[in-house]
Tab-separated table of C-alpha atoms (C1' of nucleotides) in Angstrom:
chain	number	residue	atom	x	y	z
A	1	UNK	CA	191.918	290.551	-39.139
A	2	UNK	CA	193.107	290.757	-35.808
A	3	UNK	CA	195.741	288.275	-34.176
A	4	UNK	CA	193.335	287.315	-31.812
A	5	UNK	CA	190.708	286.027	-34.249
A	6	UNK	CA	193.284	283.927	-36.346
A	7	UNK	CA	193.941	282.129	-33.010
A	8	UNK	CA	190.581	281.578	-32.238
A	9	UNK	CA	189.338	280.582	-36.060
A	10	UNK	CA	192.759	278.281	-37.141
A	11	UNK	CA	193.950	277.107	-34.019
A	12	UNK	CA	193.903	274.212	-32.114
A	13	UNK	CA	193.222	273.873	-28.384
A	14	UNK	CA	195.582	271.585	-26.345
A	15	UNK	CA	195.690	271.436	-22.689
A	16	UNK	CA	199.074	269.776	-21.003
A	17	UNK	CA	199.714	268.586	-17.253
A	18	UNK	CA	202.080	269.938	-15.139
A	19	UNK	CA	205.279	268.640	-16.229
A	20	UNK	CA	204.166	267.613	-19.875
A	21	UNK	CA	206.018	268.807	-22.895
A	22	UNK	CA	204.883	271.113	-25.896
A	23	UNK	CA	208.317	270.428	-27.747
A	24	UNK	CA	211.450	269.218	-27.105
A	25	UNK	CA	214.658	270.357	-27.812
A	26	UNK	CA	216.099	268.675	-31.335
A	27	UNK	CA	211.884	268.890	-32.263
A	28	UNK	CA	210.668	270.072	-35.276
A	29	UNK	CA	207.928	272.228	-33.904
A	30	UNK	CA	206.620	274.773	-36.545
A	31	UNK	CA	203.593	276.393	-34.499
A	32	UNK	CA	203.163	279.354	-32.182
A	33	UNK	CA	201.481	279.062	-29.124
A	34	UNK	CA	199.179	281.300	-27.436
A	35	UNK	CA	198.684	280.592	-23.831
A	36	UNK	CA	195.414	280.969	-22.201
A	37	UNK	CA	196.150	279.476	-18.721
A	38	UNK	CA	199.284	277.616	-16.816
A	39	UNK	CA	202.696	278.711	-16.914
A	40	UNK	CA	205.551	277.160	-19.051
A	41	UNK	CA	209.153	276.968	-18.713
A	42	UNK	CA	211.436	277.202	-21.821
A	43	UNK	CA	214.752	275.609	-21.072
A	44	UNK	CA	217.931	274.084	-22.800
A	45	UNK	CA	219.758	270.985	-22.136
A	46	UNK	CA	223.702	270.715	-22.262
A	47	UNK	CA	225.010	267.494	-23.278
A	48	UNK	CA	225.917	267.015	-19.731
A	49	UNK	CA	222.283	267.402	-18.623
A	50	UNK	CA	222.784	270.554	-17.192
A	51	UNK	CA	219.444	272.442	-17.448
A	52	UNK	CA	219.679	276.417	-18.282
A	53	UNK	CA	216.337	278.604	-18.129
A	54	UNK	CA	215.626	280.400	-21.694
A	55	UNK	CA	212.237	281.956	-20.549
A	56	UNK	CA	208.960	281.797	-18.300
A	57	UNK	CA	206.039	281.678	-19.861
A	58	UNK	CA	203.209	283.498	-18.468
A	59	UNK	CA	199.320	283.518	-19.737
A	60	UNK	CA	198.449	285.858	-22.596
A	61	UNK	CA	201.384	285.620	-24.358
A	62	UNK	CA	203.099	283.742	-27.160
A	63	UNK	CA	206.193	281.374	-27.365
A	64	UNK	CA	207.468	279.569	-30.420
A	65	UNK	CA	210.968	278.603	-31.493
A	66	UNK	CA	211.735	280.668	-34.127
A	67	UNK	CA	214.712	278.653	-35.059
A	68	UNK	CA	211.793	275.858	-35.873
A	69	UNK	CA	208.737	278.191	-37.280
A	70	UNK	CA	211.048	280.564	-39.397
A	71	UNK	CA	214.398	279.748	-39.829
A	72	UNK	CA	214.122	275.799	-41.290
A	73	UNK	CA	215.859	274.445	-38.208
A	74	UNK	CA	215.245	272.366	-34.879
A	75	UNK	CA	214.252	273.831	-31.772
A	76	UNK	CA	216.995	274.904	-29.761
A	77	UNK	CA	215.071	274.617	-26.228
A	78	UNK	CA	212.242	272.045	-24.723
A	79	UNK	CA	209.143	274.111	-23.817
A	80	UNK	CA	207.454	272.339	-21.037
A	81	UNK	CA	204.595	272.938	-18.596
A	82	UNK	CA	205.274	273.637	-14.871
A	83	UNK	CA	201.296	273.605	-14.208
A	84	UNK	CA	198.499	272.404	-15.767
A	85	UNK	CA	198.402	274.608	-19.408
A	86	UNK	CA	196.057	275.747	-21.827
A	87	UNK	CA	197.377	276.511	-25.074
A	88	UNK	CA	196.100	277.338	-28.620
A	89	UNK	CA	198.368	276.445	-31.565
A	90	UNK	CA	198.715	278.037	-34.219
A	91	UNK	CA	201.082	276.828	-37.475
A	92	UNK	CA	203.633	279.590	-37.647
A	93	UNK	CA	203.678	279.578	-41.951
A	94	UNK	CA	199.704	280.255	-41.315
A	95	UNK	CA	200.696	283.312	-39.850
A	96	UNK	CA	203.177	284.484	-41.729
A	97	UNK	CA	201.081	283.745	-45.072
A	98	UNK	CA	198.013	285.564	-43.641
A	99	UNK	CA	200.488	288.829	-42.428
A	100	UNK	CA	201.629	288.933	-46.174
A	101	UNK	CA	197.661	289.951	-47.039
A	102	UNK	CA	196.511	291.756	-44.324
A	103	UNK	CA	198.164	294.645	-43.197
A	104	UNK	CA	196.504	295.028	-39.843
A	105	UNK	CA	197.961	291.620	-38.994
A	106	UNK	CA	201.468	292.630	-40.307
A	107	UNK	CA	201.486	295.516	-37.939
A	108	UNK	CA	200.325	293.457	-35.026
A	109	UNK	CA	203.206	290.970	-35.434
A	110	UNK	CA	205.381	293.459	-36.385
A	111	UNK	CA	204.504	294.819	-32.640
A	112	UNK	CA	205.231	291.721	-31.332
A	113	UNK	CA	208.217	291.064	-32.341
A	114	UNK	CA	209.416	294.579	-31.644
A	115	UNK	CA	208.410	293.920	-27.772
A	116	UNK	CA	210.303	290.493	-28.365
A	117	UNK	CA	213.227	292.256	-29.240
A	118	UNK	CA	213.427	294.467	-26.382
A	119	UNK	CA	212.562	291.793	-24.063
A	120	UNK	CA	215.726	290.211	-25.444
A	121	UNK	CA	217.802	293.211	-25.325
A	122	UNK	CA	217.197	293.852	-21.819
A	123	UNK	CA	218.246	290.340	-21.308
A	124	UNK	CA	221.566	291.131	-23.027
A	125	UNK	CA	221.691	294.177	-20.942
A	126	UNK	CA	221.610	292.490	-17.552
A	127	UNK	CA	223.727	289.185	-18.353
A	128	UNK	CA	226.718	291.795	-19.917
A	129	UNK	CA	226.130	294.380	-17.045
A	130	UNK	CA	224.417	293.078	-13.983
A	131	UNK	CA	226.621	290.484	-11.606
A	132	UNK	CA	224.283	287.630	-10.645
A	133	UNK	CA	223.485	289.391	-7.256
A	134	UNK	CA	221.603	292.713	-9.206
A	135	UNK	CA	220.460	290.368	-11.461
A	136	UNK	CA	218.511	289.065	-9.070
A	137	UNK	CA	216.961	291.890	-6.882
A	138	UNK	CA	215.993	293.356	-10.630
A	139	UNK	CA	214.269	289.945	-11.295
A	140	UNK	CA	212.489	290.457	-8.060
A	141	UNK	CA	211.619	293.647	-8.769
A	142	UNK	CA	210.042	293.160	-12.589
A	143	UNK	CA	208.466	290.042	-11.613
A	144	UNK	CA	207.674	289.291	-8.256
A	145	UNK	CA	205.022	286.840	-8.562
A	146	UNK	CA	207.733	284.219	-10.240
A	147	UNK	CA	209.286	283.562	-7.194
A	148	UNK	CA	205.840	282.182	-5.895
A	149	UNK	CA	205.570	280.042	-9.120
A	150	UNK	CA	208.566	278.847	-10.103
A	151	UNK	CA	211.391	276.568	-7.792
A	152	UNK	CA	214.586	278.272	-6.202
A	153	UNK	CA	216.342	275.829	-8.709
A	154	UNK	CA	214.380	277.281	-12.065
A	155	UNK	CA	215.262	280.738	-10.821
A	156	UNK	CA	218.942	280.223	-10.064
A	157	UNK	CA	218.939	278.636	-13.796
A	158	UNK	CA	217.091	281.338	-15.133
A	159	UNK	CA	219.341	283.592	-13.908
A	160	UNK	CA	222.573	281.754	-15.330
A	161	UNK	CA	223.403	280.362	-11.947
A	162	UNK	CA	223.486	277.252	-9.679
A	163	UNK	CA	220.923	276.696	-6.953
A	164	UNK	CA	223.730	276.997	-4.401
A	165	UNK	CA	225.030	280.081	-5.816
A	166	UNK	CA	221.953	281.814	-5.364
A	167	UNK	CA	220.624	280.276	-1.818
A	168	UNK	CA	223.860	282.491	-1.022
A	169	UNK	CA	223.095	285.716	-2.554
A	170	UNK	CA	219.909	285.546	-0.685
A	171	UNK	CA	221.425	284.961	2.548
A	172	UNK	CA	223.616	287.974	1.389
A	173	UNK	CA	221.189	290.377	0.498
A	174	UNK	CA	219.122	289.256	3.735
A	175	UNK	CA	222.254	290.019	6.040
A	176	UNK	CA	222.661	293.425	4.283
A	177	UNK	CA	218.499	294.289	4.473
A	178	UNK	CA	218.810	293.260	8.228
A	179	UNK	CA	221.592	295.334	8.732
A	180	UNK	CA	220.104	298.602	7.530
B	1	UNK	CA	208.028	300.107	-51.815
B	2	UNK	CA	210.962	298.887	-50.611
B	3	UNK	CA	213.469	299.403	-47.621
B	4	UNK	CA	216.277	300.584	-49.758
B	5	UNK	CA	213.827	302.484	-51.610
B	6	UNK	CA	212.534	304.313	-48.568
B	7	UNK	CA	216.219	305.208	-47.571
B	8	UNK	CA	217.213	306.332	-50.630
B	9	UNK	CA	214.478	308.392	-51.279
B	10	UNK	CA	213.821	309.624	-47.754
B	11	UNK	CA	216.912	309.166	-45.565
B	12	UNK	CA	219.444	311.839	-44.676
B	13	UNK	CA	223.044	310.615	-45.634
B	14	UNK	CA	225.515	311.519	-42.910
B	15	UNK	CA	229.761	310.487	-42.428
B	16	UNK	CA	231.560	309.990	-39.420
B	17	UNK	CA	235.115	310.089	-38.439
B	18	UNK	CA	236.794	307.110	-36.748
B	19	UNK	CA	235.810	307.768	-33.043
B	20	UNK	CA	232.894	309.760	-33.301
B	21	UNK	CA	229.485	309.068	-31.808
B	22	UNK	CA	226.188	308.966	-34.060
B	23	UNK	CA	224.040	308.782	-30.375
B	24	UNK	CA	225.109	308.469	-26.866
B	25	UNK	CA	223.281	307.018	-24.051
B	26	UNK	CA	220.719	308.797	-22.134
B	27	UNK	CA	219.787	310.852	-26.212
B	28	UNK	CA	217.016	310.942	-27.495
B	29	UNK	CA	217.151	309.276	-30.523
B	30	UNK	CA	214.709	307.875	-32.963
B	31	UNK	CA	216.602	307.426	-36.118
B	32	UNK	CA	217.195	303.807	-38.293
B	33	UNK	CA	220.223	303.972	-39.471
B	34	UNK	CA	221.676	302.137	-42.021
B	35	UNK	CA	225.712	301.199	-42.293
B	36	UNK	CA	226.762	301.594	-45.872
B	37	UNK	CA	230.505	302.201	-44.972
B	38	UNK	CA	232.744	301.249	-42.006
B	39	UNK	CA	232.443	299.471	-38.464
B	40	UNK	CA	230.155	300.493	-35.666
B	41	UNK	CA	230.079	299.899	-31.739
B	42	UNK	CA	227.052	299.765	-29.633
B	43	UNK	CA	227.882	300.024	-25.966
B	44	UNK	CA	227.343	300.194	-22.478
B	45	UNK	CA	228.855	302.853	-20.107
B	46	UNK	CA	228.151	301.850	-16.060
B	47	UNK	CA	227.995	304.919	-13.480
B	48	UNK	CA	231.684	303.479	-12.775
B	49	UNK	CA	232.608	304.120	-16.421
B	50	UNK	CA	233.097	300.515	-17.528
B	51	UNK	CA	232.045	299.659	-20.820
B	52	UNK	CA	230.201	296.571	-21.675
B	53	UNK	CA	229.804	296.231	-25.705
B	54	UNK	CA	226.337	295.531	-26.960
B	55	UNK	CA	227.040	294.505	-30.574
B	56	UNK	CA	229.636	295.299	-33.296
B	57	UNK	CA	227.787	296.802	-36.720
B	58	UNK	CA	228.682	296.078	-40.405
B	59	UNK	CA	228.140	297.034	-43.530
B	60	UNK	CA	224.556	296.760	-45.590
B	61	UNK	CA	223.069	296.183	-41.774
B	62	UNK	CA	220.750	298.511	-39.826
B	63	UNK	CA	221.033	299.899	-36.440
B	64	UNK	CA	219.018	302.059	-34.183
B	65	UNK	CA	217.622	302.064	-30.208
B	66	UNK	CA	214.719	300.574	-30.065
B	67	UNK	CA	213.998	302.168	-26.661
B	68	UNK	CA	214.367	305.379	-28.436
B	69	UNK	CA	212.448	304.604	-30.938
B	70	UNK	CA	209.674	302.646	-30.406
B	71	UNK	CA	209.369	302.389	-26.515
B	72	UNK	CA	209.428	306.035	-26.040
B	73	UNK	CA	212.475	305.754	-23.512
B	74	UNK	CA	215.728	307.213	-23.867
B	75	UNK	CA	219.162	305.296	-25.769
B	76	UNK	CA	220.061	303.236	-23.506
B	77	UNK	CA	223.775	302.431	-25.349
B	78	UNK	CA	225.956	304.606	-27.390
B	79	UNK	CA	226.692	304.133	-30.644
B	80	UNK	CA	230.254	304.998	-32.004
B	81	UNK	CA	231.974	304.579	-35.021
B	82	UNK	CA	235.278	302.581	-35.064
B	83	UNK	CA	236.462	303.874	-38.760
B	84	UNK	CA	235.257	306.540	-41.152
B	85	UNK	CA	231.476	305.434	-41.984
B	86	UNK	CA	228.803	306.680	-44.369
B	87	UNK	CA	225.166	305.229	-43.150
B	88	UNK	CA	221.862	306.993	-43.811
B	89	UNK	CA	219.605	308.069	-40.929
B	90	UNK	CA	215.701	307.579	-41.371
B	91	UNK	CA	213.054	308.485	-38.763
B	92	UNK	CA	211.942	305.378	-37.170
B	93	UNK	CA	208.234	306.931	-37.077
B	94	UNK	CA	208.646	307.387	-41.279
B	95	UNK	CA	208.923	303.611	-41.527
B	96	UNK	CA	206.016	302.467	-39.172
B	97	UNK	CA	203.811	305.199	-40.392
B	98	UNK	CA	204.791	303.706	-43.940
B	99	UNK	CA	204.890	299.902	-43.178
B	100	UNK	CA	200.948	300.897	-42.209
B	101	UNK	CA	200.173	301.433	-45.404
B	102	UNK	CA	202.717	299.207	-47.445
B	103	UNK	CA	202.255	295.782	-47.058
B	104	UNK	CA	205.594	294.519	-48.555
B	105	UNK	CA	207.352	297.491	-46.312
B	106	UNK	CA	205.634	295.895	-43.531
B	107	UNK	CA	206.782	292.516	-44.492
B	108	UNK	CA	210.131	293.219	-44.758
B	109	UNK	CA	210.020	295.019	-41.615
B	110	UNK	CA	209.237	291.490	-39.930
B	111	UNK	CA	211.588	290.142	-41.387
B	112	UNK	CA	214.371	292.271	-40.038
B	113	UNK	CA	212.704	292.078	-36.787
B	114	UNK	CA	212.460	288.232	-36.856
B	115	UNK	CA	216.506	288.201	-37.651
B	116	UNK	CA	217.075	290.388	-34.938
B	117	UNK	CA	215.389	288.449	-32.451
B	118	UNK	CA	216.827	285.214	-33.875
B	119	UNK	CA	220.501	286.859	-33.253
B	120	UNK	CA	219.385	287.966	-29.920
B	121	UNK	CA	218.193	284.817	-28.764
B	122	UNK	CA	221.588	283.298	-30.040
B	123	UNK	CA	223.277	285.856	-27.946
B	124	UNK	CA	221.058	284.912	-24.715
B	125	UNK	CA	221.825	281.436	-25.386
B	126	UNK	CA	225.766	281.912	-25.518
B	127	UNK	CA	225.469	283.990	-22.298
B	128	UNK	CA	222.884	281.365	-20.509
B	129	UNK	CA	224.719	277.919	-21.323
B	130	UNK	CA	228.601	278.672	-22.242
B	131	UNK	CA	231.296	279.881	-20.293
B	132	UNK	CA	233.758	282.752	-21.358
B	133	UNK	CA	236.225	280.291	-23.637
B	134	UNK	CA	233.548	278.654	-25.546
B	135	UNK	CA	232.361	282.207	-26.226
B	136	UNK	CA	235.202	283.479	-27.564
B	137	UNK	CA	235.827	279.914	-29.940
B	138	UNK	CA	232.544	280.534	-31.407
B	139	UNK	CA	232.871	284.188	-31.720
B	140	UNK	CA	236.374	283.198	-33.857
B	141	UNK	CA	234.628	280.551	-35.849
B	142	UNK	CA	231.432	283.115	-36.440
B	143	UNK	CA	232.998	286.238	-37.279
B	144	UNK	CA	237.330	285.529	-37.676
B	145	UNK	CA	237.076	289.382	-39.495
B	146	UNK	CA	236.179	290.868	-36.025
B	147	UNK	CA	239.536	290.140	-34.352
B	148	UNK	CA	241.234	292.549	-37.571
B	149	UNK	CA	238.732	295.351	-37.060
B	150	UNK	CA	238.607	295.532	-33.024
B	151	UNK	CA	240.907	295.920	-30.198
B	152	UNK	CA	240.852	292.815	-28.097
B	153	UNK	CA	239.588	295.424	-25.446
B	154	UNK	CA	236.754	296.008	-27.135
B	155	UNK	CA	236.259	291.961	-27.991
B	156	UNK	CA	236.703	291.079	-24.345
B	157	UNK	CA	233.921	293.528	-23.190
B	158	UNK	CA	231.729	292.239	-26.230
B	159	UNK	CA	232.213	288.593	-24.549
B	160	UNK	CA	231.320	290.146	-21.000
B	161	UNK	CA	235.275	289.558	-19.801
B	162	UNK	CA	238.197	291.862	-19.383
B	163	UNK	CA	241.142	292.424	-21.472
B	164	UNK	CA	242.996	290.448	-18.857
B	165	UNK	CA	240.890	287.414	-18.670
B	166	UNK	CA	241.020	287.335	-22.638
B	167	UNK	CA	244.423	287.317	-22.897
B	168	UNK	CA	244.272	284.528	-20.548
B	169	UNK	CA	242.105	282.340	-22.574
B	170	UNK	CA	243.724	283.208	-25.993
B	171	UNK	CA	247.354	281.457	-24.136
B	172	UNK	CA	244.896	278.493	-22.902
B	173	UNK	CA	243.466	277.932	-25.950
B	174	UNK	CA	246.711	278.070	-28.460
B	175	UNK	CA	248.895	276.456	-25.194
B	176	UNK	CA	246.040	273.571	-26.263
B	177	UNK	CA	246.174	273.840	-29.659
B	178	UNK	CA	249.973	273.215	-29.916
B	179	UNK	CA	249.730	270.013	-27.675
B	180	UNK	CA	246.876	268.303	-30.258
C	1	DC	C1'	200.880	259.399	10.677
C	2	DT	C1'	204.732	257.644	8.019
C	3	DC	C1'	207.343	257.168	3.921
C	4	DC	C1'	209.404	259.018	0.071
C	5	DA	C1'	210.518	262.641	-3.085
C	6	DT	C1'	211.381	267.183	-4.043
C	7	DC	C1'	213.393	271.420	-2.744
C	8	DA	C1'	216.453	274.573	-0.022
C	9	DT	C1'	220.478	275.433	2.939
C	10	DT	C1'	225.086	275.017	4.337
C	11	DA	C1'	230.010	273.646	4.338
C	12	DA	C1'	234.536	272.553	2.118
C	13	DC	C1'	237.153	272.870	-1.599
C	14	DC	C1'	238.442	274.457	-6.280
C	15	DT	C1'	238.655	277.445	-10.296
C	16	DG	C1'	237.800	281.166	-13.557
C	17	DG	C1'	237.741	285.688	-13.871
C	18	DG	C1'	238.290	290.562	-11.666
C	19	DT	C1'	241.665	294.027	-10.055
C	20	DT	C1'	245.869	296.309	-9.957
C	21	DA	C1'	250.070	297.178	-11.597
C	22	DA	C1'	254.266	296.506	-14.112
C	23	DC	C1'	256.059	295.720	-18.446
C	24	DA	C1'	256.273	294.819	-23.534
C	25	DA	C1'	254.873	295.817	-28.067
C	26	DA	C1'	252.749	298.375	-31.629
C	27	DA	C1'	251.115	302.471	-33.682
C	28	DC	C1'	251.572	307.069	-34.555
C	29	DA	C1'	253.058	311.973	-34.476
C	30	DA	C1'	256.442	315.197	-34.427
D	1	DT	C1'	264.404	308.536	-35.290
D	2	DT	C1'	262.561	309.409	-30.928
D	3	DG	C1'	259.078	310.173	-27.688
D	4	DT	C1'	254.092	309.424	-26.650
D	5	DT	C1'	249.878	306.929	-26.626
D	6	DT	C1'	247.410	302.991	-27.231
D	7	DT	C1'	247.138	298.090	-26.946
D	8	DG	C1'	248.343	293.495	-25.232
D	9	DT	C1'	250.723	290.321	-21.792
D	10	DT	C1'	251.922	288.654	-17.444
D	11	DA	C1'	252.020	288.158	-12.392
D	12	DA	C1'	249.985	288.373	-7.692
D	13	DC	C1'	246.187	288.463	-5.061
D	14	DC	C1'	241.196	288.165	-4.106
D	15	DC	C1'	236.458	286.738	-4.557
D	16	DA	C1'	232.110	285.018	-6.640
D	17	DG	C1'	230.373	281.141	-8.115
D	18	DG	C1'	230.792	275.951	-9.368
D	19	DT	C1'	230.971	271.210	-7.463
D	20	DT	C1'	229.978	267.752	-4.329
D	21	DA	C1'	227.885	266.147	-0.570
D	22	DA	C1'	225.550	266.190	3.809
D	23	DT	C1'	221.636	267.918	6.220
D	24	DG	C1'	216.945	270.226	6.801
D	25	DA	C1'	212.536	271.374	5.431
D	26	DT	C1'	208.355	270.767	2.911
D	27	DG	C1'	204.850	268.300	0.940
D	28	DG	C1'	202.039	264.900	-1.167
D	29	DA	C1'	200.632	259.674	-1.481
D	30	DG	C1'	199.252	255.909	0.743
DNA sequence: CTCCATCATTAACCTGGGTTAACAAAACAA
DNA sequence: TTGTTTTGTTAACCCAGGTTAATGATGGAG
């Protein structure tokens, strides 16, 4: 069994507007998501209503909260749709139930989650290492085509900034280009 | 089989002295290893020799580089030992190749990965949304036993601050305390 | 085309944390 | 005990980024 096939035999097409919500934060939401088209935004709220940027969300991949699927909590984060989305959902337990018989599947997700875990590591890397400024031209390095899809203000927060803050570094790193 | 089982009966036992490094950055490395005795440090060294630390390893956990390992790259952290430790070193490629064939190897494999991205995300989220004091509150409240095993250097650079700024907070916060 | 909303830029001011350096306090060896 | 090294505190100064708010630019909707 292949991870593809599960999706396509046991899931459930959805398709969201831009702007609509998959889950909210404080949700129980116990189902992974496969995205076949759109591009999502995973973000937390602060009491305050300050928004931060978890994640973008591009097609082919999964999201979940794993807090929710695997670890008997709430989400953590609102996953919402910045265009218009097609997902398939899949319930996370399904998964996990059909991994614990089929050992191709188990070393798929087992993949998976190894490239989620790097993915997060070089996250760590960059917010422990990087000032905001090299975190930035890296970003625009790795993934250029965000910057076309996603607002100045989802970037900055993605980046653990303000919108201000990084409408400056721009006008920095322009000065210095220039200046070559 | 099972993961103790596998480093029992295949993994290399090896001891360090306080101070000593088990990998450094830039080695290649592709060994699991697993604590049974003493207190680790993952870390960061910039081209300006400032050190940024990664994570803080304990007993009956398991620690490798994942770049090393799995991605084919290089360490991209050291990994030193704080006080006299006893872990056991398994090839990375033993336990895939095994977790192919081993369904509850494989299972407990995702598991372990699914933990490990669950305390990454954790650690994105506490970089992303809270500022250095509420950091080093939760890092208290999480793990008091750290703050006995590590220099405050070391803590500071774990919470992406100096020593100074640290020091700075710790007055703030008990300056606050005292006034309640 | 005009109105309104969203998004980006800029300025003024403030603050937390970095840097450097001096000093104090432990920890340890001789 | 005494000298040496490591670790933690404090002060002075600087700067990146936060906050607020005003101003521009862009872009549908009607």
């Amino acid at each position: 069994m292949k991870f593809s096939d599960l999706f396509r035999e046991h899931g459930t097409v959805e398709h969201y507007t831009k702007g609509q919500h998959i889950f909210k934060q404080g949700d129980k939401n116990e189902n992974l998501y496969f995205i076949q088209s759109g591009f999502l935004k995973a973000y937390y709220l602060s009491s305050e209503g300050k928004e931060q940027v978890k994640s973008f969300i591009s097609p082919n991949s999964v999201m979940a909260s794993l807090l929710s699927c695997y670890a008997n909590g709430v989400c953590s984060f609102s996953l919402a749709s910045l265009e218009p989305a097609t997902v398939i959902k899949l319930p996370f337990s399904y998964l996990l139930q059909q991994s614990q018989q089929d050992l191709a599947l188990a070393n798929q997700l087992q993949n998976l989650l190894l490239e989620l875990a790097m993915k997060k590591e070089k996250r760590e890397y960059e917010f422990l290492c990087l000032p905001a400024e090299q975190r930035y031209l890296q970003l625009q390095n790795d993934t250029p085509e965000l910057f076309t899809k996603a607002t100045q203000n989802d970037i900055a927060h993605y980046l653990g900034i303000t919108n201000v803050a990084l409408s400056r570094i721009k006008k920095r790193v322009n000065v210095n280009n220039s200046q070559l």
